[in-house]
Structure formats: structure tokens, C-alpha cells
Coordinates of C-alpha atoms in Angstrom, one line a residue:
M16 CA 94.4 123.1 28.7
L17 CA 90.7 123.8 28.4
P18 CA 89.5 127.2 27.3
A19 CA 88.3 129.0 30.5
T20 CA 85.6 130.7 28.6
E21 CA 83.8 127.4 28.1
R22 CA 82.8 127.5 31.8
L23 CA 81.2 131.0 31.3
D24 CA 77.7 131.7 30.1
V25 CA 79.3 133.5 27.1
L26 CA 76.1 133.8 25.1
D27 CA 74.3 135.4 28.1
I28 CA 77.2 137.8 28.6
E29 CA 77.2 138.8 25.0
R30 CA 73.5 139.5 25.2
L31 CA 74.1 141.7 28.2
L32 CA 76.8 143.6 26.3
R33 CA 74.4 144.3 23.5
Q34 CA 72.0 145.7 26.1
K35 CA 74.8 147.9 27.5
A36 CA 74.3 146.2 30.9
Y37 CA 76.6 146.1 33.9
F38 CA 77.0 142.7 35.7
V39 CA 79.0 140.7 38.2
L40 CA 81.2 137.6 38.0
H41 CA 82.0 135.9 41.3
A42 CA 83.7 132.6 42.1
P43 CA 86.2 131.2 44.6
R44 CA 89.9 131.9 44.2
Q45 CA 91.9 129.9 41.6
T46 CA 89.0 128.9 39.5
G47 CA 90.1 130.8 36.3
K48 CA 88.0 134.0 36.5
T49 CA 90.9 136.2 35.4
T50 CA 92.0 133.9 32.6
A51 CA 88.4 133.6 31.3
M52 CA 87.6 137.3 31.3
L53 CA 91.0 138.2 29.8
E54 CA 90.3 135.9 26.9
L55 CA 86.8 137.3 26.6
A56 CA 88.1 140.8 26.5
R57 CA 90.6 139.9 23.7
R58 CA 87.8 138.2 21.8
L59 CA 85.5 141.3 22.1
T60 CA 88.2 143.7 20.9
A61 CA 89.1 141.4 18.0
S62 CA 85.5 141.4 16.9
G63 CA 85.8 145.1 16.0
K64 CA 82.6 145.9 17.9
F65 CA 84.1 146.9 21.2
I66 CA 87.2 148.0 23.0
S67 CA 87.6 145.7 25.9
V68 CA 90.2 145.3 28.6
L69 CA 90.7 143.5 31.9
V70 CA 92.0 145.8 34.7
S71 CA 92.5 145.2 38.4
M72 CA 91.8 146.9 41.7
E73 CA 94.3 144.9 43.6
V74 CA 96.9 147.6 44.1
G75 CA 94.3 149.8 45.7
A76 CA 94.2 147.5 48.7
G77 CA 97.5 149.1 49.9
F78 CA 95.6 152.3 50.7
P79 CA 92.5 151.2 52.7
D80 CA 91.9 154.5 54.3
N81 CA 93.0 156.9 51.5
V82 CA 90.7 157.1 48.5
G83 CA 92.9 159.5 46.5
L84 CA 96.1 157.4 46.9
A85 CA 94.1 154.2 46.1
E86 CA 92.7 155.8 42.9
N87 CA 96.2 156.9 41.8
A88 CA 97.6 153.5 42.3
V89 CA 94.7 151.8 40.5
L90 CA 94.9 154.1 37.5
S91 CA 98.6 153.5 37.2
S92 CA 98.0 149.8 37.2
W93 CA 95.3 150.2 34.6
R94 CA 97.6 152.1 32.3
Q95 CA 100.0 149.2 32.3
S96 CA 97.2 146.7 31.6
I97 CA 95.7 148.8 28.7
R98 CA 99.2 149.2 27.1
F99 CA 99.8 145.5 27.3
Q100 CA 96.3 144.3 26.1
L101 CA 95.4 146.9 23.4
P102 CA 97.0 148.2 20.3
K103 CA 98.3 151.7 20.6
E104 CA 95.6 153.2 18.3
L105 CA 92.9 152.1 20.9
H106 CA 94.7 153.6 23.9
P107 CA 93.2 156.7 25.6
S108 CA 95.0 159.9 24.6
Q109 CA 95.1 161.2 28.1
W110 CA 96.4 159.0 30.9
K111 CA 96.3 161.5 33.8
T112 CA 93.3 163.0 35.4
S113 CA 93.0 166.3 37.3
A114 CA 89.8 165.3 39.0
P115 CA 89.5 165.6 42.7
E116 CA 89.7 162.7 45.1
G117 CA 86.7 160.4 44.8
Q118 CA 86.1 161.2 41.1
R119 CA 89.3 160.1 39.4
I120 CA 88.2 156.6 38.3
A121 CA 85.0 158.0 36.8
D122 CA 86.8 160.9 35.1
F123 CA 89.3 158.6 33.5
L124 CA 86.6 156.3 32.2
T125 CA 84.5 159.3 31.0
E126 CA 87.4 160.9 29.0
W127 CA 88.3 157.6 27.4
S128 CA 84.7 156.8 26.5
L129 CA 84.2 160.2 24.8
E130 CA 87.1 159.7 22.5
A131 CA 87.0 155.9 22.0
Q132 CA 86.3 154.7 18.5
R133 CA 84.0 151.9 19.8
P134 CA 82.0 151.3 23.0
L135 CA 84.1 150.4 26.0
V136 CA 83.7 147.1 27.8
I137 CA 85.7 147.1 31.1
F138 CA 86.2 144.0 33.2
I139 CA 87.3 145.1 36.7
D140 CA 89.1 142.3 38.5
E141 CA 89.8 141.9 42.3
I142 CA 87.1 144.3 43.2
D143 CA 86.9 142.8 46.7
A144 CA 90.5 143.7 47.3
L145 CA 89.1 147.1 48.2
Q146 CA 87.6 147.9 51.6
D147 CA 85.3 150.3 53.3
N148 CA 85.4 153.9 52.0
V149 CA 87.6 153.1 49.0
L150 CA 85.2 150.4 47.8
I151 CA 82.2 152.5 48.3
S152 CA 83.8 155.4 46.4
V153 CA 84.6 153.2 43.4
L154 CA 81.2 151.7 43.3
R155 CA 79.5 155.0 43.6
Q156 CA 81.6 156.5 40.8
L157 CA 80.5 153.6 38.6
R158 CA 76.9 154.1 39.5
A159 CA 77.1 157.9 38.9
G160 CA 78.5 157.4 35.5
F161 CA 76.1 154.6 34.5
P162 CA 73.4 156.9 32.9
Q163 CA 76.0 158.5 30.6
R164 CA 76.9 155.2 28.9
P165 CA 77.9 154.5 26.1
T166 CA 78.9 157.9 24.9
A167 CA 80.5 159.3 28.1
F168 CA 81.0 156.1 30.1
P169 CA 81.8 152.5 29.4
S170 CA 78.9 150.7 27.6
S171 CA 79.3 147.7 29.9
V172 CA 81.3 147.0 33.1
A173 CA 81.8 143.7 34.9
L174 CA 83.0 143.5 38.5
I175 CA 85.0 140.3 39.2
G176 CA 85.7 138.9 42.6
L177 CA 85.0 136.3 45.3
R178 CA 81.6 137.6 46.2
D179 CA 78.5 139.1 44.5
V180 CA 79.3 142.8 45.0
R181 CA 75.6 143.6 44.8
D182 CA 75.2 142.1 48.2
Y183 CA 78.2 143.7 49.9
K184 CA 77.6 145.1 53.3
V185 CA 80.6 147.3 53.9
K186 CA 81.8 147.5 57.5
S187 CA 82.4 151.0 58.8
G188 CA 83.8 151.9 62.2
G189 CA 81.9 150.6 65.2
S190 CA 78.7 150.0 63.2
P191 CA 78.3 146.4 61.9
Y192 CA 77.2 147.6 58.5
L193 CA 76.7 150.8 56.6
N194 CA 73.1 151.8 56.6
T195 CA 73.0 152.4 52.9
P196 CA 71.7 150.5 49.9
S197 CA 74.1 148.5 47.7
P198 CA 76.4 151.0 45.9
F199 CA 76.3 148.8 42.8
N200 CA 72.6 148.1 42.4
I201 CA 72.9 148.9 38.7
A202 CA 74.2 145.4 38.0
V203 CA 71.4 143.4 36.3
R204 CA 72.9 139.9 36.5
S205 CA 75.4 137.9 38.6
F206 CA 77.4 135.1 37.0
T207 CA 79.7 132.5 38.5
L208 CA 82.4 130.3 37.0
R209 CA 81.6 126.7 37.4
N210 CA 84.1 124.0 38.3
F211 CA 85.3 121.4 35.9
T212 CA 82.9 118.5 35.2
G213 CA 84.1 115.0 35.5
E214 CA 84.3 114.7 31.7
E215 CA 86.4 117.9 31.5
I216 CA 88.8 116.5 34.1
R217 CA 89.2 113.3 32.0
T218 CA 89.8 115.5 28.9
L219 CA 92.6 117.4 30.7
L220 CA 94.2 114.2 31.8
A221 CA 93.9 112.7 28.4
Q222 CA 95.7 115.7 27.0
H223 CA 98.7 114.8 29.2
T224 CA 98.5 111.2 27.9
A225 CA 98.4 112.3 24.3
E226 CA 101.4 114.5 24.8
T227 CA 103.6 112.1 26.8
G228 CA 102.1 108.7 26.4
Q229 CA 101.7 108.4 30.2
P230 CA 98.1 107.3 31.2
F231 CA 96.1 107.9 34.3
T232 CA 94.2 104.7 35.2
E233 CA 90.4 104.9 35.3
A234 CA 90.5 104.5 39.1
A235 CA 93.1 107.4 39.4
Q236 CA 90.9 109.6 37.3
E237 CA 87.8 108.9 39.4
R238 CA 89.9 109.6 42.6
I239 CA 90.9 113.0 41.3
V240 CA 87.2 113.8 40.5
D241 CA 86.2 112.7 44.0
L242 CA 88.9 114.6 45.8
T243 CA 88.6 117.9 43.9
L244 CA 84.9 118.0 42.9
G245 CA 86.3 119.8 39.8
Q246 CA 88.0 122.7 41.6
P247 CA 90.5 123.8 38.9
W248 CA 93.4 124.6 41.1
L249 CA 93.1 121.3 43.0
V250 CA 92.8 119.3 39.8
N251 CA 95.9 120.8 38.3
A252 CA 97.9 120.7 41.5
L253 CA 97.2 117.0 42.1
A254 CA 98.0 116.0 38.5
K255 CA 101.2 118.1 38.6
V256 CA 102.5 116.4 41.7
C257 CA 101.6 113.0 40.2
V258 CA 103.4 113.4 36.9
E259 CA 106.4 115.7 38.0
E260 CA 107.3 114.2 41.4
L261 CA 105.8 110.7 42.0
V262 CA 105.9 109.0 38.6
E263 CA 108.5 110.7 36.4
D264 CA 108.9 107.6 34.3
L265 CA 106.5 108.2 31.4
T266 CA 106.1 104.5 30.7
M267 CA 104.4 104.0 34.1
P268 CA 100.7 104.8 34.6
I269 CA 99.4 107.1 37.4
E270 CA 97.6 104.9 39.9
V271 CA 95.1 105.7 42.7
D272 CA 97.9 105.4 45.3
H273 CA 99.9 108.1 43.5
V274 CA 96.8 110.4 43.6
N275 CA 96.4 109.8 47.4
E276 CA 100.1 110.5 48.0
A277 CA 99.8 113.7 46.0
K278 CA 96.9 114.8 48.2
E279 CA 99.0 114.3 51.3
R280 CA 101.9 116.2 49.9
L281 CA 99.7 119.2 49.0
I282 CA 98.3 119.2 52.6
Q283 CA 101.7 119.0 54.2
R284 CA 103.1 121.8 52.1
R285 CA 100.5 124.3 53.2
L286 CA 100.5 126.1 49.9
T287 CA 99.3 129.7 49.9
H288 CA 95.9 128.9 48.4
L289 CA 95.2 126.2 51.0
D290 CA 96.6 128.3 53.8
Q291 CA 94.2 131.1 52.9
L292 CA 91.3 128.7 53.2
T293 CA 92.5 127.4 56.5
D294 CA 92.7 130.9 57.9
K295 CA 89.1 131.5 56.8
L296 CA 88.0 128.5 58.9
R297 CA 88.9 130.5 62.0
E298 CA 86.4 133.2 61.2
E299 CA 83.3 133.1 63.4
R300 CA 80.8 133.4 60.5
V301 CA 82.6 130.5 58.7
R302 CA 82.6 128.3 61.8
H303 CA 78.9 129.0 62.3
V304 CA 78.2 127.3 58.9
I305 CA 80.9 124.6 58.9
E306 CA 80.3 123.2 62.4
P307 CA 76.6 122.4 61.9
I308 CA 77.3 120.7 58.5
L309 CA 80.0 118.5 60.1
A310 CA 77.6 117.7 63.0
G311 CA 74.8 116.8 60.5
Q312 CA 72.6 119.6 61.7
V313 CA 70.2 121.8 59.7
L314 CA 71.3 125.4 58.9
D315 CA 67.9 127.1 59.2
A316 CA 69.2 129.4 62.0
I317 CA 72.3 130.4 60.0
P318 CA 71.9 133.8 58.2
L319 CA 71.7 133.4 54.5
D320 CA 74.5 136.0 54.0
D321 CA 76.9 133.8 56.0
R322 CA 75.9 130.7 54.0
D323 CA 76.5 132.6 50.7
Y324 CA 79.9 133.9 52.1
V325 CA 81.2 130.4 52.8
T326 CA 79.9 129.1 49.5
D327 CA 81.6 131.9 47.6
L328 CA 84.9 131.0 49.4
G329 CA 84.6 127.5 47.9
L330 CA 84.6 125.9 51.4
V331 CA 81.1 124.3 50.8
R332 CA 79.0 123.6 47.8
R333 CA 75.3 123.8 47.1
L334 CA 73.5 120.5 46.6
Q335 CA 71.0 120.0 43.8
V336 CA 68.5 118.8 46.3
G337 CA 69.0 121.9 48.4
G338 CA 71.3 122.6 51.3
L339 CA 75.1 122.7 51.6
A340 CA 77.8 120.1 51.9

């Protein structure tokens, strides 16, 4: 395994934490965002300078039209995360909030900040699981509490998801977009989590060889790099099929043909991660980007927001010379 934090701009993030800044981390699914930020939270708490925890908004998705129920579900989930990640002496003394609907997230964070022995650094995962009024409510609560940091609100907050939440245009009723500025315009920086480099892929495969004695041929390694472009889930999935299904004899090397067969098996199995991406291809705004690329046409007429959306999903990548592929 490679430490997920190596693919983060950790030095820049630590600088922002010293500045009490709020920021965003966005990257496609299954790239290691949660793992990286969980490890960073542990590191920050262990430093003795902060109390840091990774919490999630995912359970709030079950209540898309009810802010109060979503808040209650989210806070219940947060309690479990805090209890698991932090020693008891760093827990908040009060787990419940009597605040009215639409203020419960902020109230919980305020009360904890006021009593905390160190500045709070909160990493909020799965922010884009929330929709419409629930999402707007949470973002506005964070924005409203921002001026009170670090005494009465977290010193730093990071929102983690598929997209840059600063650019969200939240759909509402019959109107295409809410006529309101971004509810999270307090974020000063947006980070992403890069894919593995070719060298990192080779390092991962070499770890398997060191542990088992089974090598990947140079050609097989290059094929994995070419097929995955370093997408972490794909790298691990291809290698797993190769070593656990196709070549169980550890004295035999993994060849290019094995990698190609592993690719076909992953496609045929329609695993959840790949199925989700397939479903996205049916969206009109995705097709408007993908179809011109496949036809070799320019994307000048395609809205930038649509191009960013498809890139954030991991369906296309930005080229160093400009454009998408």
C-alpha cells in the first residue's frame, strides 16, 4: 500500500490550517479521498496542536426534503465517528442540541469549539450526498459560523466530495438553478487528489512481488498503466483479478494477456463503481461532452460547468496541452 496522503498537497493544507482557512477537496469516486483525509485527521490530532476528525454527510441523503431529520441523522453519524476516532478526553461533553431546524449542525460545532482544548479541524466527507435545501442549509450554517472561528466555531473545515462545492448550482423546483451566490464562498482553496503515477503503480506491484515472489512482467506493468491512467480503484481491481483469479500459482509471472483478461472480467461483472459511471453516460450534460470528444470535435460550445462536471466524475481527463480526452 502507498500512503494516500502522498497524493495530497499536505504542506499547502497545513499552511491553510495555520491560517484558519476553510477549503475543498474534490476528486472522482474511489480515488482515496476518505482514506487520505482520515489519515491526515489522525496525524493532526496526534500532533497535539488540533482536534481533528473526519465525519460524513452521507446519511443525510435519506432525507432530501427535510432539513431537521437530515441534521439529526447526520449528527448521530458524527457522534459515532468522533467516538471511534478520538480519545474520550477529546469528545464533546454534549452530544445533543436543542437548536431549531436549520441551526443544529452549527450549534453542535459551536458548543464543541467553545469547550475544546485545542482548535477543531473538521473534515466533512460526502458533502455532495446532500441535495437542494438540505445542502444549502448546511453550507449556510458553516458560512454563518465562519467569523466566530476558532473560539466558537471550527478553526478549519474541509468539504470533501466529487465536485468543487464552491461552484455548486443547486437545483430548486422548476427553476434550473437557484438565483443565489455560492453558499460556501468562504473556501479559499480547492484541492484534488491526483491519480497514481506510473512509478507509483510499479511500486505497488513491486510490493506484491516482494511479499509473494510473483512478478509482473514489464509489459504487464505498462499495460496496467495504459488501461488505468493511474485511477486507484482500477489499478487495484485489475491487479487483484490477476493474482487472485487468473494466476494463483505464485511461481508464474503476470503477463500482458492476464491483464487484458482481467480487464474483460471487470467489464462483464458490471461492478457498482463501473455501473455508476455507465449510468452517468446517459445524462444529457455528460453526452454533450463525451460525444464531441469521440467524434474528434472541439468543445468550444460546451459550457465550462459541464466540462468540469464530467472531469470531476473521472470520465475524462485534462490534457497538459489543454482540452479533454
